[in-house]
Each structure stands twice: as C-alpha cells, then as structure tokens.
Amino acid sequence: MTAIDFSTGTSLPAVGGAPATRLRLTVRGRRVLAFLASIPAVIALSVAIVSGGGALASGEGSAPEGTFAEVTVVPGDTLWSIAEEAAPGADPRDVVDAIVRLNALPSGALAVGQTLALPAEYSAGQ
C-alpha cells in the first residue's frame, strides 16, 4: 500500500501497512461514552439506597424496657384519640409524633388488637 506525498507528488509507502487516522467522537458518541461511564455510579447509588434501610431494623437505638407503657387498639381508636387519653394535658400532635417514632409506624393506620407502646412521659395519664 502506498501514500502520496503532496509536496513532491511522489508516492511513499505507508508505515505499518495502514494510514494513521485520528479518532473523532460525534455528539452521539460522547453521549454513549458518558452513559457508559455513569453506569457504575448508578449501580453504586442503587446499592446504597437499597441497603440503607437496614439501619432501621437494628435494635441498637430501641427504648429500654420499662420506659414505656402499652395500650391495645380497640375498634374506633385513632392515634389522636390514644394521644388525648394518654396525655390529656399535652399537645396531641407531640404525643402522636412520639407514639409514631417509638413504634416505628409507617403510617397513621392502626389495626384492631395492635399493641402500641406509649412513651413513659405520656403514659402517666393512663
């Protein structure tokens, strides 16, 4: 294979058998490379998010025994009514928040027969 030298017009043999080319990336090529480079970061972030919930299940930060009273939910009970019964002199919003945090409730829905722990500071009214 040969190459043409434009300064003299003569042909020269190519080095290595193939002409040297310069790599050019198009906009699409840059996007593909950016996407491929971001895949490890997305995977690492996904693993961190999925495994991050394990800290909620640990018993390290749980309340010691005897620091709370228990109440069983009966038909018609709500967190608000339980909070008003447990601490008539306190703001029910604060009591509901404390009950939700102590019992790690995902929502305000209660089931009949469910046992709830009441913080000791509010259980004196029971």
A tleap script that builds the chain and sets N, CA, C and O, in Angstrom:
source leaprc.protein.ff14SB
mol = sequence {
  NMET THR ALA ILE ASP PHE SER THR GLY THR
  SER LEU PRO ALA VAL GLY GLY ALA PRO ALA
  THR ARG LEU ARG LEU THR VAL ARG GLY ARG
  ARG VAL LEU ALA PHE LEU ALA SER ILE PRO
  ALA VAL ILE ALA LEU SER VAL ALA ILE VAL
  SER GLY GLY GLY ALA LEU ALA SER GLY GLU
  GLY SER ALA PRO GLU GLY THR PHE ALA GLU
  VAL THR VAL VAL PRO GLY ASP THR LEU TRP
  SER ILE ALA GLU GLU ALA ALA PRO GLY ALA
  ASP PRO ARG ASP VAL VAL ASP ALA ILE VAL
  ARG LEU ASN ALA LEU PRO SER GLY ALA LEU
  ALA VAL GLY GLN THR LEU ALA LEU PRO ALA
  GLU TYR SER ALA GLY CGLN
}
set mol.1.N position { 0.845 -1.164 0.000 }
set mol.1.CA position { 0.000 0.000 0.000 }
set mol.1.C position { 0.895 1.234 0.000 }
set mol.1.O position { 1.978 1.205 0.584 }
set mol.2.N position { 0.479 2.279 -0.621 }
set mol.2.CA position { 1.297 3.476 -0.736 }
set mol.2.C position { 0.503 4.705 -0.364 }
set mol.2.O position { -0.728 4.688 -0.354 }
set mol.3.N position { 1.212 5.764 -0.062 }
set mol.3.CA position { 0.607 7.056 0.232 }
set mol.3.C position { 1.229 8.085 -0.693 }
set mol.3.O position { 2.372 7.925 -1.121 }
set mol.4.N position { 0.500 9.123 -1.002 }
set mol.4.CA position { 1.019 10.141 -1.919 }
set mol.4.C position { 1.498 11.319 -1.112 }
set mol.4.O position { 0.782 11.831 -0.251 }
set mol.5.N position { 2.711 11.749 -1.393 }
set mol.5.CA position { 3.284 12.933 -0.759 }
set mol.5.C position { 2.900 14.118 -1.630 }
set mol.5.O position { 3.349 14.211 -2.772 }
set mol.6.N position { 2.078 15.025 -1.114 }
set mol.6.CA position { 1.562 16.125 -1.908 }
set mol.6.C position { 2.612 17.199 -2.178 }
set mol.6.O position { 2.476 17.957 -3.138 }
set mol.7.N position { 3.636 17.278 -1.370 }
set mol.7.CA position { 4.652 18.297 -1.613 }
set mol.7.C position { 5.479 17.968 -2.862 }
set mol.7.O position { 5.866 18.869 -3.607 }
set mol.8.N position { 5.748 16.686 -3.087 }
set mol.8.CA position { 6.557 16.321 -4.256 }
set mol.8.C position { 5.749 15.587 -5.299 }
set mol.8.O position { 6.176 15.474 -6.448 }
set mol.9.N position { 4.576 15.082 -4.913 }
set mol.9.CA position { 3.755 14.359 -5.859 }
set mol.9.C position { 4.185 12.927 -6.035 }
set mol.9.O position { 3.669 12.244 -6.920 }
set mol.10.N position { 5.112 12.440 -5.226 }
set mol.10.CA position { 5.563 11.053 -5.337 }
set mol.10.C position { 4.839 10.214 -4.309 }
set mol.10.O position { 4.315 10.740 -3.327 }
set mol.11.N position { 4.808 8.931 -4.524 }
set mol.11.CA position { 4.145 8.051 -3.575 }
set mol.11.C position { 5.153 7.481 -2.596 }
set mol.11.O position { 6.272 7.133 -2.973 }
set mol.12.N position { 4.742 7.387 -1.314 }
set mol.12.CA position { 5.579 6.868 -0.236 }
set mol.12.C position { 4.890 5.652 0.379 }
set mol.12.O position { 3.660 5.613 0.433 }
set mol.13.N position { 5.641 4.671 0.839 }
set mol.13.CA position { 5.000 3.529 1.488 }
set mol.13.C position { 4.418 3.927 2.844 }
set mol.13.O position { 4.999 4.745 3.557 }
set mol.14.N position { 3.281 3.353 3.191 }
set mol.14.CA position { 2.628 3.645 4.471 }
set mol.14.C position { 3.334 2.904 5.589 }
set mol.14.O position { 3.809 1.784 5.399 }
set mol.15.N position { 3.404 3.528 6.754 }
set mol.15.CA position { 4.049 2.929 7.912 }
set mol.15.C position { 3.053 1.983 8.577 }
set mol.15.O position { 1.924 2.373 8.871 }
set mol.16.N position { 3.469 0.750 8.812 }
set mol.16.CA position { 2.612 -0.221 9.478 }
set mol.16.C position { 1.534 -0.785 8.584 }
set mol.16.O position { 0.713 -1.562 9.072 }
set mol.17.N position { 1.481 -0.458 7.350 }
set mol.17.CA position { 0.530 -1.036 6.431 }
set mol.17.C position { -0.800 -0.309 6.343 }
set mol.17.O position { -1.535 -0.521 5.379 }
set mol.18.N position { -1.148 0.551 7.319 }
set mol.18.CA position { -2.424 1.261 7.280 }
set mol.18.C position { -2.180 2.728 7.547 }
set mol.18.O position { -1.306 3.080 8.340 }
set mol.19.N position { -2.941 3.586 6.897 }
set mol.19.CA position { -2.754 5.013 7.141 }
set mol.19.C position { -3.199 5.380 8.565 }
set mol.19.O position { -4.151 4.804 9.093 }
set mol.20.N position { -2.516 6.324 9.165 }
set mol.20.CA position { -2.852 6.769 10.525 }
set mol.20.C position { -4.109 7.620 10.463 }
set mol.20.O position { -4.222 8.527 9.638 }
set mol.21.N position { -5.061 7.311 11.357 }
set mol.21.CA position { -6.282 8.102 11.431 }
set mol.21.C position { -6.426 8.672 12.826 }
set mol.21.O position { -5.880 8.144 13.795 }
set mol.22.N position { -7.153 9.730 12.905 }
set mol.22.CA position { -7.394 10.382 14.184 }
set mol.22.C position { -8.821 10.047 14.626 }
set mol.22.O position { -9.758 10.140 13.832 }
set mol.23.N position { -8.983 9.658 15.895 }
set mol.23.CA position { -10.290 9.302 16.416 }
set mol.23.C position { -11.111 10.564 16.613 }
set mol.23.O position { -10.672 11.501 17.280 }
set mol.24.N position { -12.297 10.586 16.035 }
set mol.24.CA position { -13.191 11.722 16.195 }
set mol.24.C position { -14.492 11.223 16.799 }
set mol.24.O position { -15.084 10.267 16.299 }
set mol.25.N position { -14.939 11.864 17.869 }
set mol.25.CA position { -16.187 11.478 18.516 }
set mol.25.C position { -17.291 12.423 18.098 }
set mol.25.O position { -17.135 13.644 18.142 }
set mol.26.N position { -18.389 11.854 17.699 }
set mol.26.CA position { -19.551 12.665 17.375 }
set mol.26.C position { -20.298 12.968 18.671 }
set mol.26.O position { -19.938 12.476 19.741 }
set mol.27.N position { -21.318 13.765 18.560 }
set mol.27.CA position { -22.125 14.089 19.738 }
set mol.27.C position { -22.758 12.809 20.290 }
set mol.27.O position { -22.800 12.607 21.503 }
set mol.28.N position { -23.239 11.961 19.413 }
set mol.28.CA position { -23.829 10.701 19.849 }
set mol.28.C position { -22.784 9.833 20.545 }
set mol.28.O position { -23.082 9.204 21.560 }
set mol.29.N position { -21.575 9.792 20.017 }
set mol.29.CA position { -20.507 9.008 20.631 }
set mol.29.C position { -20.155 9.518 22.015 }
set mol.29.O position { -19.910 8.724 22.923 }
set mol.30.N position { -20.126 10.835 22.191 }
set mol.30.CA position { -19.847 11.409 23.518 }
set mol.30.C position { -20.947 11.036 24.515 }
set mol.30.O position { -20.675 10.729 25.676 }
set mol.31.N position { -22.184 11.071 24.040 }
set mol.31.CA position { -23.300 10.710 24.922 }
set mol.31.C position { -23.225 9.241 25.337 }
set mol.31.O position { -23.474 8.899 26.493 }
set mol.32.N position { -22.881 8.386 24.389 }
set mol.32.CA position { -22.759 6.961 24.700 }
set mol.32.C position { -21.643 6.731 25.706 }
set mol.32.O position { -21.814 5.960 26.650 }
set mol.33.N position { -20.504 7.388 25.518 }
set mol.33.CA position { -19.393 7.238 26.472 }
set mol.33.C position { -19.766 7.779 27.852 }
set mol.33.O position { -19.417 7.177 28.868 }
set mol.34.N position { -20.469 8.905 27.894 }
set mol.34.CA position { -20.904 9.453 29.184 }
set mol.34.C position { -21.876 8.501 29.878 }
set mol.34.O position { -21.811 8.312 31.093 }
set mol.35.N position { -22.776 7.903 29.097 }
set mol.35.CA position { -23.718 6.938 29.664 }
set mol.35.C position { -22.985 5.728 30.214 }
set mol.35.O position { -23.266 5.284 31.327 }
set mol.36.N position { -22.050 5.193 29.446 }
set mol.36.CA position { -21.304 4.024 29.900 }
set mol.36.C position { -20.462 4.334 31.135 }
set mol.36.O position { -20.302 3.482 32.009 }
set mol.37.N position { -19.929 5.540 31.207 }
set mol.37.CA position { -19.128 5.921 32.368 }
set mol.37.C position { -19.996 6.116 33.613 }
set mol.37.O position { -19.511 5.953 34.733 }
set mol.38.N position { -21.271 6.462 33.430 }
set mol.38.CA position { -22.138 6.716 34.582 }
set mol.38.C position { -22.767 5.443 35.147 }
set mol.38.O position { -23.303 5.474 36.254 }
set mol.39.N position { -22.719 4.349 34.435 }
set mol.39.CA position { -23.344 3.101 34.899 }
set mol.39.C position { -22.800 2.646 36.256 }
set mol.39.O position { -23.600 2.294 37.122 }
set mol.40.N position { -21.473 2.634 36.490 }
set mol.40.CA position { -21.001 2.216 37.831 }
set mol.40.C position { -21.516 3.124 38.953 }
set mol.40.O position { -21.814 2.647 40.048 }
set mol.41.N position { -21.620 4.417 38.686 }
set mol.41.CA position { -22.117 5.330 39.719 }
set mol.41.C position { -23.587 5.052 40.027 }
set mol.41.O position { -23.994 5.087 41.187 }
set mol.42.N position { -24.375 4.778 39.003 }
set mol.42.CA position { -25.795 4.471 39.203 }
set mol.42.C position { -25.954 3.175 39.987 }
set mol.42.O position { -26.798 3.088 40.879 }
set mol.43.N position { -25.162 2.184 39.667 }
set mol.43.CA position { -25.229 0.902 40.380 }
set mol.43.C position { -24.840 1.091 41.848 }
set mol.43.O position { -25.504 0.559 42.738 }
set mol.44.N position { -23.765 1.848 42.103 }
set mol.44.CA position { -23.326 2.083 43.483 }
set mol.44.C position { -24.387 2.840 44.274 }
set mol.44.O position { -24.637 2.522 45.436 }
set mol.45.N position { -25.010 3.834 43.656 }
set mol.45.CA position { -26.056 4.601 44.331 }
set mol.45.C position { -27.269 3.721 44.618 }
set mol.45.O position { -27.872 3.828 45.686 }
set mol.46.N position { -27.628 2.862 43.684 }
set mol.46.CA position { -28.764 1.951 43.892 }
set mol.46.C position { -28.503 1.000 45.053 }
set mol.46.O position { -29.390 0.772 45.876 }
set mol.47.N position { -27.315 0.453 45.127 }
set mol.47.CA position { -26.963 -0.460 46.219 }
set mol.47.C position { -27.005 0.285 47.552 }
set mol.47.O position { -27.482 -0.257 48.549 }
set mol.48.N position { -26.512 1.518 47.575 }
set mol.48.CA position { -26.521 2.303 48.813 }
set mol.48.C position { -27.942 2.599 49.270 }
set mol.48.O position { -28.230 2.554 50.466 }
set mol.49.N position { -28.826 2.897 48.337 }
set mol.49.CA position { -30.210 3.204 48.694 }
set mol.49.C position { -30.922 1.955 49.210 }
set mol.49.O position { -31.630 2.008 50.215 }
set mol.50.N position { -30.731 0.841 48.524 }
set mol.50.CA position { -31.415 -0.389 48.917 }
set mol.50.C position { -30.905 -0.903 50.268 }
set mol.50.O position { -31.705 -1.349 51.090 }
set mol.51.N position { -29.613 -0.851 50.508 }
set mol.51.CA position { -29.077 -1.377 51.759 }
set mol.51.C position { -29.124 -0.363 52.890 }
set mol.51.O position { -28.844 -0.725 54.033 }
set mol.52.N position { -29.460 0.873 52.624 }
set mol.52.CA position { -29.512 1.900 53.663 }
set mol.52.C position { -30.651 1.716 54.640 }
set mol.52.O position { -30.576 2.231 55.756 }
set mol.53.N position { -31.708 0.999 54.270 }
set mol.53.CA position { -32.846 0.788 55.150 }
set mol.53.C position { -32.578 -0.206 56.263 }
set mol.53.O position { -33.403 -0.341 57.167 }
set mol.54.N position { -31.465 -0.899 56.229 }
set mol.54.CA position { -31.145 -1.881 57.253 }
set mol.54.C position { -30.925 -1.266 58.612 }
set mol.54.O position { -31.079 -1.946 59.626 }
set mol.55.N position { -30.570 0.000 58.660 }
set mol.55.CA position { -30.312 0.649 59.933 }
set mol.55.C position { -31.593 0.790 60.746 }
set mol.55.O position { -31.540 0.836 61.975 }
set mol.56.N position { -32.737 0.860 60.085 }
set mol.56.CA position { -33.997 0.989 60.804 }
set mol.56.C position { -34.351 -0.278 61.568 }
set mol.56.O position { -35.042 -0.215 62.585 }
set mol.57.N position { -33.890 -1.414 61.096 }
set mol.57.CA position { -34.253 -2.680 61.712 }
set mol.57.C position { -33.361 -3.043 62.897 }
set mol.57.O position { -33.652 -4.008 63.604 }
set mol.58.N position { -32.305 -2.311 63.126 }
set mol.58.CA position { -31.411 -2.660 64.224 }
set mol.58.C position { -32.041 -2.271 65.551 }
set mol.58.O position { -32.818 -1.318 65.624 }
set mol.59.N position { -31.708 -2.999 66.580 }
set mol.59.CA position { -32.268 -2.732 67.898 }
set mol.59.C position { -31.359 -1.886 68.768 }
set mol.59.O position { -31.595 -1.776 69.971 }
set mol.60.N position { -30.326 -1.286 68.196 }
set mol.60.CA position { -29.366 -0.524 68.995 }
set mol.60.C position { -29.993 0.699 69.650 }
set mol.60.O position { -29.676 1.020 70.796 }
set mol.61.N position { -30.882 1.386 68.932 }
set mol.61.CA position { -31.459 2.614 69.461 }
set mol.61.C position { -32.820 2.419 70.072 }
set mol.61.O position { -33.550 3.392 70.262 }
set mol.62.N position { -33.191 1.187 70.389 }
set mol.62.CA position { -34.521 0.947 70.930 }
set mol.62.C position { -34.601 1.400 72.381 }
set mol.62.O position { -33.592 1.530 73.074 }
set mol.63.N position { -35.820 1.633 72.810 }
set mol.63.CA position { -36.036 2.112 74.173 }
set mol.63.C position { -35.833 0.976 75.164 }
set mol.63.O position { -36.248 -0.153 74.905 }
set mol.64.N position { -35.196 1.265 76.298 }
set mol.64.CA position { -35.011 0.225 77.308 }
set mol.64.C position { -36.350 -0.197 77.904 }
set mol.64.O position { -37.308 0.576 77.923 }
set mol.65.N position { -36.398 -1.427 78.389 }
set mol.65.CA position { -37.634 -1.945 78.958 }
set mol.65.C position { -38.030 -1.124 80.187 }
set mol.65.O position { -37.183 -0.752 80.999 }
set mol.66.N position { -39.305 -0.856 80.305 }
set mol.66.CA position { -39.803 -0.102 81.450 }
set mol.66.C position { -39.903 1.386 81.196 }
set mol.66.O position { -40.360 2.123 82.070 }
set mol.67.N position { -39.488 1.857 80.020 }
set mol.67.CA position { -39.577 3.289 79.736 }
set mol.67.C position { -40.838 3.625 78.970 }
set mol.67.O position { -41.011 4.758 78.520 }
set mol.68.N position { -41.728 2.644 78.816 }
set mol.68.CA position { -42.967 2.908 78.102 }
set mol.68.C position { -44.069 1.996 78.632 }
set mol.68.O position { -43.813 0.938 79.207 }
set mol.69.N position { -45.293 2.441 78.419 }
set mol.69.CA position { -46.468 1.625 78.751 }
set mol.69.C position { -47.068 1.134 77.444 }
set mol.69.O position { -46.783 1.680 76.378 }
set mol.70.N position { -47.896 0.108 77.526 }
set mol.70.CA position { -48.506 -0.436 76.319 }
set mol.70.C position { -50.008 -0.253 76.361 }
set mol.70.O position { -50.627 -0.285 77.424 }
set mol.71.N position { -50.585 -0.058 75.180 }
set mol.71.CA position { -52.027 0.058 75.031 }
set mol.71.C position { -52.429 -0.785 73.824 }
set mol.71.O position { -51.713 -0.831 72.824 }
set mol.72.N position { -53.588 -1.456 73.925 }
set mol.72.CA position { -54.093 -2.273 72.817 }
set mol.72.C position { -55.171 -1.484 72.091 }
set mol.72.O position { -56.067 -0.913 72.713 }
set mol.73.N position { -55.074 -1.462 70.765 }
set mol.73.CA position { -56.015 -0.708 69.942 }
set mol.73.C position { -57.356 -1.439 69.907 }
set mol.73.O position { -57.420 -2.640 69.645 }
set mol.74.N position { -58.431 -0.682 70.177 }
set mol.74.CA position { -59.796 -1.220 70.118 }
set mol.74.C position { -60.514 -0.562 68.943 }
set mol.74.O position { -60.039 0.454 68.435 }
set mol.75.N position { -61.643 -1.113 68.498 }
set mol.75.CA position { -62.355 -0.503 67.369 }
set mol.75.C position { -62.686 0.963 67.641 }
set mol.75.O position { -63.167 1.311 68.719 }
set mol.76.N position { -62.425 1.806 66.661 }
set mol.76.CA position { -62.703 3.233 66.781 }
set mol.76.C position { -61.520 4.052 67.273 }
set mol.76.O position { -61.570 5.282 67.240 }
set mol.77.N position { -60.466 3.404 67.726 }
set mol.77.CA position { -59.282 4.136 68.195 }
set mol.77.C position { -58.502 4.722 67.019 }
set mol.77.O position { -58.380 4.109 65.959 }
set mol.78.N position { -57.985 5.916 67.241 }
set mol.78.CA position { -57.054 6.545 66.306 }
set mol.78.C position { -55.844 6.980 67.108 }
set mol.78.O position { -55.878 6.996 68.339 }
set mol.79.N position { -54.789 7.328 66.420 }
set mol.79.CA position { -53.605 7.825 67.134 }
set mol.79.C position { -53.963 9.076 67.928 }
set mol.79.O position { -53.472 9.278 69.039 }
set mol.80.N position { -54.812 9.903 67.358 }
set mol.80.CA position { -55.196 11.150 68.026 }
set mol.80.C position { -55.963 10.844 69.318 }
set mol.80.O position { -55.691 11.451 70.354 }
set mol.81.N position { -56.915 9.911 69.264 }
set mol.81.CA position { -57.704 9.605 70.476 }
set mol.81.C position { -56.828 8.935 71.532 }
set mol.81.O position { -56.994 9.193 72.724 }
set mol.82.N position { -55.911 8.089 71.114 }
set mol.82.CA position { -54.992 7.449 72.066 }
set mol.82.C position { -54.090 8.508 72.699 }
set mol.82.O position { -53.816 8.460 73.898 }
set mol.83.N position { -53.636 9.451 71.898 }
set mol.83.CA position { -52.772 10.515 72.418 }
set mol.83.C position { -53.522 11.391 73.414 }
set mol.83.O position { -52.958 11.788 74.433 }
set mol.84.N position { -54.785 11.697 73.131 }
set mol.84.CA position { -55.571 12.520 74.060 }
set mol.84.C position { -55.836 11.779 75.371 }
set mol.84.O position { -55.839 12.392 76.438 }
set mol.85.N position { -56.059 10.461 75.297 }
set mol.85.CA position { -56.271 9.662 76.507 }
set mol.85.C position { -54.991 9.544 77.336 }
set mol.85.O position { -55.017 9.655 78.562 }
set mol.86.N position { -53.872 9.317 76.643 }
set mol.86.CA position { -52.608 9.077 77.337 }
set mol.86.C position { -52.085 10.327 78.020 }
set mol.86.O position { -51.541 10.249 79.121 }
set mol.87.N position { -52.241 11.471 77.387 }
set mol.87.CA position { -51.705 12.717 77.949 }
set mol.87.C position { -52.703 13.844 77.722 }
set mol.87.O position { -52.565 14.621 76.777 }
set mol.88.N position { -53.706 13.933 78.589 }
set mol.88.CA position { -54.729 14.961 78.391 }
set mol.88.C position { -54.193 16.388 78.487 }
set mol.88.O position { -54.780 17.301 77.906 }
set mol.89.N position { -53.108 16.595 79.195 }
set mol.89.CA position { -52.578 17.949 79.350 }
set mol.89.C position { -51.551 18.337 78.297 }
set mol.89.O position { -51.114 19.487 78.269 }
set mol.90.N position { -51.159 17.418 77.439 }
set mol.90.CA position { -50.120 17.693 76.437 }
set mol.90.C position { -50.755 17.930 75.074 }
set mol.90.O position { -51.909 17.577 74.831 }
set mol.91.N position { -49.976 18.529 74.203 }
set mol.91.CA position { -50.430 18.756 72.832 }
set mol.91.C position { -50.519 17.398 72.126 }
set mol.91.O position { -49.517 16.687 72.048 }
set mol.92.N position { -51.698 17.025 71.611 }
set mol.92.CA position { -51.849 15.704 70.977 }
set mol.92.C position { -50.898 15.486 69.795 }
set mol.92.O position { -50.507 14.351 69.522 }
set mol.93.N position { -50.523 16.560 69.091 }
set mol.93.CA position { -49.602 16.408 67.960 }
set mol.93.C position { -48.249 15.889 68.421 }
set mol.93.O position { -47.649 15.038 67.763 }
set mol.94.N position { -47.768 16.397 69.545 }
set mol.94.CA position { -46.480 15.930 70.079 }
set mol.94.C position { -46.569 14.475 70.543 }
set mol.94.O position { -45.640 13.692 70.344 }
set mol.95.N position { -47.679 14.131 71.153 }
set mol.95.CA position { -47.859 12.767 71.661 }
set mol.95.C position { -47.966 11.787 70.487 }
set mol.95.O position { -47.358 10.717 70.515 }
set mol.96.N position { -48.740 12.151 69.453 }
set mol.96.CA position { -48.860 11.290 68.269 }
set mol.96.C position { -47.488 11.085 67.638 }
set mol.96.O position { -47.140 9.968 67.256 }
set mol.97.N position { -46.711 12.155 67.528 }
set mol.97.CA position { -45.365 12.046 66.952 }
set mol.97.C position { -44.494 11.100 67.780 }
set mol.97.O position { -43.768 10.279 67.220 }
set mol.98.N position { -44.561 11.207 69.085 }
set mol.98.CA position { -43.762 10.335 69.949 }
set mol.98.C position { -44.202 8.873 69.820 }
set mol.98.O position { -43.365 7.971 69.824 }
set mol.99.N position { -45.504 8.639 69.707 }
set mol.99.CA position { -46.011 7.266 69.549 }
set mol.99.C position { -45.553 6.685 68.212 }
set mol.99.O position { -45.116 5.536 68.148 }
set mol.100.N position { -45.655 7.474 67.157 }
set mol.100.CA position { -45.245 7.006 65.827 }
set mol.100.C position { -43.752 6.674 65.809 }
set mol.100.O position { -43.350 5.649 65.259 }
set mol.101.N position { -42.928 7.543 66.411 }
set mol.101.CA position { -41.476 7.295 66.436 }
set mol.101.C position { -41.124 6.083 67.291 }
set mol.101.O position { -40.289 5.269 66.896 }
set mol.102.N position { -41.749 5.958 68.454 }
set mol.102.CA position { -41.440 4.847 69.351 }
set mol.102.C position { -41.828 3.496 68.744 }
set mol.102.O position { -41.123 2.504 68.928 }
set mol.103.N position { -42.953 3.462 68.020 }
set mol.103.CA position { -43.432 2.213 67.438 }
set mol.103.C position { -42.980 2.018 65.993 }
set mol.103.O position { -43.294 0.998 65.380 }
set mol.104.N position { -42.250 2.984 65.446 }
set mol.104.CA position { -41.769 2.933 64.053 }
set mol.104.C position { -42.918 2.633 63.100 }
set mol.104.O position { -42.818 1.744 62.254 }
set mol.105.N position { -44.004 3.377 63.243 }
set mol.105.CA position { -45.174 3.166 62.392 }
set mol.105.C position { -44.948 3.798 61.022 }
set mol.105.O position { -44.509 4.945 60.941 }
set mol.106.N position { -45.240 3.070 59.943 }
set mol.106.CA position { -45.053 3.632 58.611 }
set mol.106.C position { -46.145 4.633 58.235 }
set mol.106.O position { -45.926 5.494 57.382 }
set mol.107.N position { -47.320 4.528 58.864 }
set mol.107.CA position { -48.411 5.461 58.594 }
set mol.107.C position { -49.266 5.578 59.849 }
set mol.107.O position { -48.959 4.989 60.886 }
set mol.108.N position { -50.332 6.339 59.737 }
set mol.108.CA position { -51.212 6.523 60.883 }
set mol.108.C position { -52.281 5.452 61.010 }
set mol.108.O position { -53.121 5.519 61.907 }
set mol.109.N position { -52.259 4.464 60.123 }
set mol.109.CA position { -53.275 3.406 60.155 }
set mol.109.C position { -53.000 2.446 61.304 }
set mol.109.O position { -51.868 2.014 61.523 }
set mol.110.N position { -54.071 2.123 62.033 }
set mol.110.CA position { -53.964 1.181 63.152 }
set mol.110.C position { -54.856 -0.018 62.888 }
set mol.110.O position { -55.870 0.097 62.200 }
set mol.111.N position { -54.485 -1.162 63.428 }
set mol.111.CA position { -55.292 -2.378 63.312 }
set mol.111.C position { -55.845 -2.726 64.690 }
set mol.111.O position { -55.160 -2.573 65.702 }
set mol.112.N position { -57.071 -3.188 64.717 }
set mol.112.CA position { -57.697 -3.585 65.978 }
set mol.112.C position { -56.893 -4.737 66.573 }
set mol.112.O position { -56.567 -5.701 65.881 }
set mol.113.N position { -56.580 -4.628 67.853 }
set mol.113.CA position { -55.787 -5.641 68.536 }
set mol.113.C position { -54.294 -5.343 68.525 }
set mol.113.O position { -53.517 -6.015 69.203 }
set mol.114.N position { -53.897 -4.348 67.765 }
set mol.114.CA position { -52.476 -3.967 67.703 }
set mol.114.C position { -52.045 -3.380 69.044 }
set mol.114.O position { -52.793 -2.625 69.666 }
set mol.115.N position { -50.840 -3.729 69.484 }
set mol.115.CA position { -50.311 -3.203 70.739 }
set mol.115.C position { -49.352 -2.057 70.421 }
set mol.115.O position { -48.423 -2.208 69.627 }
set mol.116.N position { -49.592 -0.926 71.047 }
set mol.116.CA position { -48.743 0.246 70.850 }
set mol.116.C position { -48.020 0.576 72.144 }
set mol.116.O position { -48.583 0.464 73.234 }
set mol.117.N position { -46.778 0.979 72.011 }
set mol.117.CA position { -46.025 1.439 73.166 }
set mol.117.C position { -46.224 2.949 73.303 }
set mol.117.O position { -46.171 3.689 72.321 }
set mol.118.N position { -46.453 3.387 74.538 }
set mol.118.CA position { -46.590 4.806 74.816 }
set mol.118.C position { -45.363 5.274 75.594 }
set mol.118.O position { -44.953 4.603 76.541 }
set mol.119.N position { -44.774 6.392 75.225 }
set mol.119.CA position { -43.618 6.887 75.963 }
set mol.119.C position { -43.966 7.125 77.431 }
set mol.119.O position { -45.084 7.527 77.751 }
set mol.120.N position { -43.020 6.879 78.308 }
set mol.120.CA position { -43.250 6.966 79.755 }
set mol.120.C position { -43.683 8.381 80.154 }
set mol.120.O position { -44.491 8.543 81.068 }
set mol.121.N position { -43.165 9.378 79.494 }
set mol.121.CA position { -43.534 10.747 79.862 }
set mol.121.C position { -44.996 11.046 79.637 }
set mol.121.O position { -45.545 11.946 80.272 }
set mol.122.N position { -45.658 10.292 78.723 }
set mol.122.CA position { -47.075 10.499 78.446 }
set mol.122.C position { -47.947 9.400 79.046 }
set mol.122.O position { -49.160 9.587 79.145 }
set mol.123.N position { -47.394 8.288 79.442 }
set mol.123.CA position { -48.200 7.179 79.928 }
set mol.123.C position { -48.683 7.380 81.358 }
set mol.123.O position { -49.463 6.566 81.853 }
set mol.124.N position { -48.251 8.422 82.028 }
set mol.124.CA position { -48.686 8.686 83.405 }
set mol.124.C position { -50.170 9.020 83.460 }
set mol.124.O position { -50.812 8.821 84.492 }
set mol.125.N position { -50.729 9.535 82.340 }
set mol.125.CA position { -52.144 9.880 82.299 }
set mol.125.C position { -53.047 8.670 82.173 }
set mol.125.O position { -54.256 8.803 82.362 }
set mol.126.N position { -52.518 7.498 81.862 }
set mol.126.CA position { -53.317 6.279 81.656 }
set mol.126.C position { -53.808 5.746 82.977 }
set mol.126.O position { -54.497 4.726 83.013 }
savepdb mol mol.pdb
quit
